[in-house]
CSV table of C-alpha atoms and ligand atoms in Angstrom, one decimal:
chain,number,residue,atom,x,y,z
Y,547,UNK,CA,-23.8,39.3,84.3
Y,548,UNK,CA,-23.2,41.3,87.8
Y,549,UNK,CA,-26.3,40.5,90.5
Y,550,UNK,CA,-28.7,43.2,90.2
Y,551,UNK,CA,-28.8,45.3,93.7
Y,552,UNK,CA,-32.2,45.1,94.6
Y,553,UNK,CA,-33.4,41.9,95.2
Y,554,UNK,CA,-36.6,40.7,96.1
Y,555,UNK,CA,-37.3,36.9,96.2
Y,556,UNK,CA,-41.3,35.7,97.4
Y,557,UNK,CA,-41.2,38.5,99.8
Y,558,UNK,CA,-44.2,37.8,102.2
Y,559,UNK,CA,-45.8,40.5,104.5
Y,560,UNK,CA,-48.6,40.2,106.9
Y,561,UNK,CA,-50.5,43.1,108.8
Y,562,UNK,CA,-52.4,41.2,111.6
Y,563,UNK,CA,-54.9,39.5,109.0
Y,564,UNK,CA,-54.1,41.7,105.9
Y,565,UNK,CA,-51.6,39.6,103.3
Y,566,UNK,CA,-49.9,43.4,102.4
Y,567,UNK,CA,-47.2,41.9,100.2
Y,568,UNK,CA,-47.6,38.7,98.3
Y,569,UNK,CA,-45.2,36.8,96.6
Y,570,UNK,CA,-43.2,39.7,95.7
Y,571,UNK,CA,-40.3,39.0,93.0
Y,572,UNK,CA,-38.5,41.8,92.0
Y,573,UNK,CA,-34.8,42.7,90.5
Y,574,UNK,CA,-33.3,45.7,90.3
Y,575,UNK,CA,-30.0,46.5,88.2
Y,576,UNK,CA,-27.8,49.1,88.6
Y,577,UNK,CA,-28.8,52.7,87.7
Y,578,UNK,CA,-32.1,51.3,87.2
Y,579,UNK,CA,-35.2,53.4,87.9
Y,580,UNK,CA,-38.4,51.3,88.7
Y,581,UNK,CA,-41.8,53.3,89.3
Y,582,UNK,CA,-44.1,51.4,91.4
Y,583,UNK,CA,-47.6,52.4,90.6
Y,584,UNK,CA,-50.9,51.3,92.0
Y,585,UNK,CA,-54.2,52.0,94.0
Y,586,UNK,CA,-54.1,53.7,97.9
Y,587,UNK,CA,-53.7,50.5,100.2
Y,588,UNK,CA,-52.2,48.4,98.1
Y,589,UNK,CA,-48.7,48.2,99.6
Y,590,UNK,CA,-46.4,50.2,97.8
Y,591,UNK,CA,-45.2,52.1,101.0
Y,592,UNK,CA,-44.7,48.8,102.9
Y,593,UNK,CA,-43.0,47.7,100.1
Y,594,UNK,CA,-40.2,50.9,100.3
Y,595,UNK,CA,-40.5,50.1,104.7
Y,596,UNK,CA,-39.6,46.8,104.0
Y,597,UNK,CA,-36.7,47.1,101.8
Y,598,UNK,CA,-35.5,49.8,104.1
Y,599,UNK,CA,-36.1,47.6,107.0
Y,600,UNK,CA,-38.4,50.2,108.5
Y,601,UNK,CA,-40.8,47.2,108.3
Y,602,UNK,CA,-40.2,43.2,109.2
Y,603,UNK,CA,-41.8,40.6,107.1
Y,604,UNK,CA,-42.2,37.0,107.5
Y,605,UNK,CA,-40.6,35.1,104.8
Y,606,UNK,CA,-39.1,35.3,101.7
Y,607,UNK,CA,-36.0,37.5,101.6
Y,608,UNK,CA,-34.3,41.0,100.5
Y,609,UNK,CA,-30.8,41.2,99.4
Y,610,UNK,CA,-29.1,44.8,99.0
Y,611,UNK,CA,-26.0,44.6,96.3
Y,612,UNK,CA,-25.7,40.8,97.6
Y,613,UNK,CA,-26.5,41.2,101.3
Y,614,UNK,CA,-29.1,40.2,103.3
Y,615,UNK,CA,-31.3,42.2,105.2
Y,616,UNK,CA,-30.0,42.4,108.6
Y,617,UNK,CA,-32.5,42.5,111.9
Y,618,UNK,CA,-30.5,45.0,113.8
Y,619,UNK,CA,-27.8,46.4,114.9
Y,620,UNK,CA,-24.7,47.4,113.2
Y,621,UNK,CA,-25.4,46.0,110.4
Y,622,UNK,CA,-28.7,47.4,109.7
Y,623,UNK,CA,-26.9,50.8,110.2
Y,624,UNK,CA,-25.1,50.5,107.2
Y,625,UNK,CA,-27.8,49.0,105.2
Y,626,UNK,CA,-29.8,51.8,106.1
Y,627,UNK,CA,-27.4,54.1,104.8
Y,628,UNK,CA,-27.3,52.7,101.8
Y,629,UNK,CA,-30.3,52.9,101.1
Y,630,UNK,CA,-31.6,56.5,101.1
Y,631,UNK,CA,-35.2,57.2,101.5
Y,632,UNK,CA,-37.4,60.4,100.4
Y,633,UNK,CA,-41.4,60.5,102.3
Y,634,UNK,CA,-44.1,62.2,101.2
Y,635,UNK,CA,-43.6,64.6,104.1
Y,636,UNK,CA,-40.2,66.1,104.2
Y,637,UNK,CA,-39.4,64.9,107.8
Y,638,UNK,CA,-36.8,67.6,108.4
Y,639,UNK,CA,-35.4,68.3,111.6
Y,640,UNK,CA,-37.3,71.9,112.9
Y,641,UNK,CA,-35.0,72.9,115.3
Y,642,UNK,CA,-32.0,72.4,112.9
Y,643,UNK,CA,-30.6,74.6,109.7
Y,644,UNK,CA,-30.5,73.4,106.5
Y,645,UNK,CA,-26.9,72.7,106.1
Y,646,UNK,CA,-27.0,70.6,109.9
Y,647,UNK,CA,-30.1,68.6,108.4
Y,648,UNK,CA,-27.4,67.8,105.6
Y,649,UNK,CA,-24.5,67.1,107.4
Y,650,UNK,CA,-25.9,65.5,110.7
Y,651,UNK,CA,-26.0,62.1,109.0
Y,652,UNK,CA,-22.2,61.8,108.0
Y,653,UNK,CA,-21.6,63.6,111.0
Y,654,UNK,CA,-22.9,61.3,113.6
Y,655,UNK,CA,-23.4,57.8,111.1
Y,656,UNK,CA,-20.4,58.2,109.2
Y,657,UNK,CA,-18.1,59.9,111.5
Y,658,UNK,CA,-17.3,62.6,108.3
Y,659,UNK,CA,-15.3,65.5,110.1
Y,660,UNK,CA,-17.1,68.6,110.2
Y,661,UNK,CA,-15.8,70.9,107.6
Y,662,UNK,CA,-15.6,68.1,104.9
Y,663,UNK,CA,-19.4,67.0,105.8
Y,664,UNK,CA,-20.5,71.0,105.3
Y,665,UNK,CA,-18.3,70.7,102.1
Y,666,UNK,CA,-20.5,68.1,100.6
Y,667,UNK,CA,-23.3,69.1,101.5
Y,668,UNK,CA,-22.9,72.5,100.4
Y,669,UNK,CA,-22.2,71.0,96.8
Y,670,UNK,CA,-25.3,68.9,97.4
Y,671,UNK,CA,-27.6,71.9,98.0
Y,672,UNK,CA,-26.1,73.5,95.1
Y,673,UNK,CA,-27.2,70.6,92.8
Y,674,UNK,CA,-30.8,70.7,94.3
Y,675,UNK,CA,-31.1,74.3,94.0
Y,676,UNK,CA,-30.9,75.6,97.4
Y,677,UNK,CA,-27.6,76.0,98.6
Y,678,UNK,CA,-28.3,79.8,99.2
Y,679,UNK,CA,-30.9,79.0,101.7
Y,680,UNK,CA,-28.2,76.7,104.1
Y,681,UNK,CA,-28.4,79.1,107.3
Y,682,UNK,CA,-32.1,79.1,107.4
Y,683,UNK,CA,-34.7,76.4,108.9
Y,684,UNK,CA,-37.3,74.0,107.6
Y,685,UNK,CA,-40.2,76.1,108.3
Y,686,UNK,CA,-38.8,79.4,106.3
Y,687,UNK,CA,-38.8,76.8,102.7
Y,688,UNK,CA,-41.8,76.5,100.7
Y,689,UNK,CA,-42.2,72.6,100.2
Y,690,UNK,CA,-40.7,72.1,97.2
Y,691,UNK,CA,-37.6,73.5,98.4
Y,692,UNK,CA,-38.2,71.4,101.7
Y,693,UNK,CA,-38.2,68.1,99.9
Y,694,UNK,CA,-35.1,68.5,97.7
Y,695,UNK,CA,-33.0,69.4,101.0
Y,696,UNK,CA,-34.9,65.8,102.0
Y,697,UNK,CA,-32.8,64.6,98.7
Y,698,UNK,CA,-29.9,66.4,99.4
Y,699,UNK,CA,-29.8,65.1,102.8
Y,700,UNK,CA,-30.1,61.0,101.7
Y,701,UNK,CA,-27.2,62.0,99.0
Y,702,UNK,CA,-25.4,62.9,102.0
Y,703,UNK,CA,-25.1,59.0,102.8
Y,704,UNK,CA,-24.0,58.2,99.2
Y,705,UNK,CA,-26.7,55.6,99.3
Y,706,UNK,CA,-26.5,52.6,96.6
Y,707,UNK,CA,-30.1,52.9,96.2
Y,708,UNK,CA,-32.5,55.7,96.7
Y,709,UNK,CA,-36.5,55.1,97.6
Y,710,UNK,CA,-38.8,57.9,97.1
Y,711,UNK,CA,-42.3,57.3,98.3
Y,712,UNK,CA,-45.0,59.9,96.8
Y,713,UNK,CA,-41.9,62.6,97.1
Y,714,UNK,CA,-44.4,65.1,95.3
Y,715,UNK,CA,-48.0,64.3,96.7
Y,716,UNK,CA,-47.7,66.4,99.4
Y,717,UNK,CA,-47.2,69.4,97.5
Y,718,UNK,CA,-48.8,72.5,95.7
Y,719,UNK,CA,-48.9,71.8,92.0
Y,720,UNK,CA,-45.9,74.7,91.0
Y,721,UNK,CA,-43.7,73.0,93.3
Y,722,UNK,CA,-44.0,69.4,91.8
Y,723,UNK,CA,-42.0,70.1,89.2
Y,724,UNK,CA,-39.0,71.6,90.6
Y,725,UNK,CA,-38.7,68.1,92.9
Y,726,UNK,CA,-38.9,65.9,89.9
Y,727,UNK,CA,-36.2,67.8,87.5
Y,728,UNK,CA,-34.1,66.7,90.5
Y,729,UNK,CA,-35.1,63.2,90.5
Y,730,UNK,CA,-34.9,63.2,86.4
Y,731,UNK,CA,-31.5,64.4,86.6
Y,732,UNK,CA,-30.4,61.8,89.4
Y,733,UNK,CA,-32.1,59.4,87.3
Y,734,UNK,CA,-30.1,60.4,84.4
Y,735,UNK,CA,-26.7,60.7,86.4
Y,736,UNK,CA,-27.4,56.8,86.9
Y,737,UNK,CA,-28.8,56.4,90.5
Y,738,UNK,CA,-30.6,53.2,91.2
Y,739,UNK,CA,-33.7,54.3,92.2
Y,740,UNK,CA,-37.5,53.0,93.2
Y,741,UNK,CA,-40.0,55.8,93.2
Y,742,UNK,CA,-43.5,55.5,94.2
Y,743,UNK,CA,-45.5,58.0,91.9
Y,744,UNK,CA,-48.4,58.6,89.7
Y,745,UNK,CA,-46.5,61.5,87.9
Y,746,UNK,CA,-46.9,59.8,84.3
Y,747,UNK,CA,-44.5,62.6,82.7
Y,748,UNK,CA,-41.5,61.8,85.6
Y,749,UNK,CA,-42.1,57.4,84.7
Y,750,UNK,CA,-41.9,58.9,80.7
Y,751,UNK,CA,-38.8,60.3,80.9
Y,752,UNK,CA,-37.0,58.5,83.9
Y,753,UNK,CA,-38.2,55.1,84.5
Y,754,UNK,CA,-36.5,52.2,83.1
Y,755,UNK,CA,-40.0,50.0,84.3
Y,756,UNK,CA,-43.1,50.3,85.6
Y,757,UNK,CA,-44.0,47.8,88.2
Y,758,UNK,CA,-47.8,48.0,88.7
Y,759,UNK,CA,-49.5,46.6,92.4
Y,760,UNK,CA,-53.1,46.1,93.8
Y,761,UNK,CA,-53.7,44.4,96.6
Y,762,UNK,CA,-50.2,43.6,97.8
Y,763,UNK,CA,-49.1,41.8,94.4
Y,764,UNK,CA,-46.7,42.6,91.4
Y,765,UNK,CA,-49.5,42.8,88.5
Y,766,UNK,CA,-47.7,43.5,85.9
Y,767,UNK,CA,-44.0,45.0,84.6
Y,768,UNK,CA,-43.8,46.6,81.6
Y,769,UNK,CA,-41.5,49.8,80.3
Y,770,UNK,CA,-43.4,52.9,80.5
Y,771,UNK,CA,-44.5,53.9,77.2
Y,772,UNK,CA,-46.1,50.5,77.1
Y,773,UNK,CA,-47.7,50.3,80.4
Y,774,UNK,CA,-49.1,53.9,80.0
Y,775,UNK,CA,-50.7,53.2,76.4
Y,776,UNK,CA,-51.3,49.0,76.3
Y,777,UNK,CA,-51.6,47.8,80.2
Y,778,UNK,CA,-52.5,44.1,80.1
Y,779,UNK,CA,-54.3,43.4,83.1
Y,780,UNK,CA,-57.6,44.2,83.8
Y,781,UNK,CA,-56.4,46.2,87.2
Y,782,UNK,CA,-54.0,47.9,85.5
Y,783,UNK,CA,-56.4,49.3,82.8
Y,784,UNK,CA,-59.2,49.8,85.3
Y,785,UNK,CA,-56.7,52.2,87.6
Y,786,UNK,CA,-55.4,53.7,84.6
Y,787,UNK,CA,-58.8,54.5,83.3
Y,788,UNK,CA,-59.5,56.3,86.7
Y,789,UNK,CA,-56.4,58.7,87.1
Y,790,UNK,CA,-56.2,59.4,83.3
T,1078,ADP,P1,-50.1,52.2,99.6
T,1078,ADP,O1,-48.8,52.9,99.9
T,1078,ADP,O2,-50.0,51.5,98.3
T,1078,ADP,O3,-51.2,53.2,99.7
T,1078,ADP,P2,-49.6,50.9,102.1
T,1078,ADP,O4,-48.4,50.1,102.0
T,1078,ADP,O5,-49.5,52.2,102.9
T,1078,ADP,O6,-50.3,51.1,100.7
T,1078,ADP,O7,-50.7,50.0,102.9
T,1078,ADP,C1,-51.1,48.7,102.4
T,1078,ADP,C2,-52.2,48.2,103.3
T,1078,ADP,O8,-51.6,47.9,104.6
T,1078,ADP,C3,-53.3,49.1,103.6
T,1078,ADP,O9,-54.5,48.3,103.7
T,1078,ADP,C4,-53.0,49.8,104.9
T,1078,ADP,O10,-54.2,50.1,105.6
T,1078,ADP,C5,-52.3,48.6,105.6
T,1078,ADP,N1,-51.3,49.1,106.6
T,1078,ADP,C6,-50.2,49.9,106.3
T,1078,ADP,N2,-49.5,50.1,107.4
T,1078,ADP,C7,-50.0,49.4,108.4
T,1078,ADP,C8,-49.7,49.2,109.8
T,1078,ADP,N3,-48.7,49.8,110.3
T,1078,ADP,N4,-50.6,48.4,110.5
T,1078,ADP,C9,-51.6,47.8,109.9
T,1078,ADP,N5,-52.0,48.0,108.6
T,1078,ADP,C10,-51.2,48.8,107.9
T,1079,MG,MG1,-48.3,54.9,100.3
């Protein structure tokens, strides 16, 4: 059996005097999608920082398709661009089009000559739906439209592994949608992929697992359909009972 790509071993993660990750084990295969579900505060977006690097932690350690996490440098260049990440706010560049948000990464990371990067990353837009909006700027897209150029510009880095944390909450409820049919169809086209989400209907269709967290500890694991009807843990039933 191949190493999964994503691994996780008694990942520990202090804030000051808050324990934010705890023992965390966790194995990713891939093309596997894992949603990590769980209350507000109780570490799922240090989890995605940490495995992005964004965030340090103290011990345990974080292996990306057999490598460790670097500190800095080089290194840590690469890891981060292979492993793409999608925030809750867009984080587009204002002052730049659509297409240079695209293509600034393999531009400047990747040293991709010009005309190929706008190549890809037309084709990229196309896939997300937006490519006829490439000469305009952040600020003339509704948010839905914002956040799968956000997509389109992590593809950009063909990462190994893509991170999305809360990629929809920020938006009005029409919009939602139109992000996660792109996520679905990554998902289906066999990205590994670890999305933080309470959209039940996007962990239905696309998640291989559901990894449920409180208080800075893996909970529970279970496939979807199971975690959704017959959670185990008394956290897990309690949180469901409250966004049901
Ligand atoms: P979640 O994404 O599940 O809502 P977070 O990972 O954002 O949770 O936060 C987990 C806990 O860590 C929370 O108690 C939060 O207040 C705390 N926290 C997050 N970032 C920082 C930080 N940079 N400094 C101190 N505490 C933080
Ligand atoms: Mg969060």
């Amino acid at each position: 059996m191949t190493e999964p790509l994503v691994v996780l071993k008694d990942v520990n993660k202090h804030f000051g005097d808050l324990h934010v990750l705890r023992d965390i084990n966790l194995s990713i295969g891939t093309g596997e999608v894992v949603v990590v579900i769980g209350p507000s505060g109780s570490g799922k977006s240090t989890l995605c920082r940490t495995i992005n690097r964004l965030e340090t932690f103290e011990s345990g350690s974080i292996t990306i398709d057999g490598k460790a996490l670097p500190e800095e440098g080089k290194e840590l260049a690469q890891l981060r661009a292979d492993v793409g990440m999608v925030f809750q706010s867009f984080n587009l560049f204002a002052h730049k089009t659509i297409l240079d948000n695209v293509t600034l990464g393999p531009i400047k990371a990747r040293k991709t000559p010009k005309a190929e990067a706008e190549k890809r990353a037309m084709e990229l837009l196309e896939r997300v739906g937006v490519a006829h909006q490439a000469q305009k700027f952040p600020a003339q897209l509704s948010g839905g439209q914002q956040q799968r150029v956000a997509i389109a510009r992590s593809l950009a880095m063909d990462p190994k592994v893509m991170l999305f944390d809360e990629p929809t909450s920020a938006l009005d409820p029409e919009m939602i949608n139109e992000v996660l049919d792109v996520m679905v169809s990554l998902a289906k086209e066999g990205m590994t992929m670890v999305v933080v989400t309470h959209e039940m209907g996007f962990a239905r269709k696309a998640a291989n697992r559901v990894v449920f967290m409180a208080d800075g500890a893996i909970v529970e694991e279970q496939a979807p359909e199971a975690f959704f009807t017959a959670p185990r843990s008394d956290r897990a039933k309690d949180f469901l009972g409250k966004i049901l």
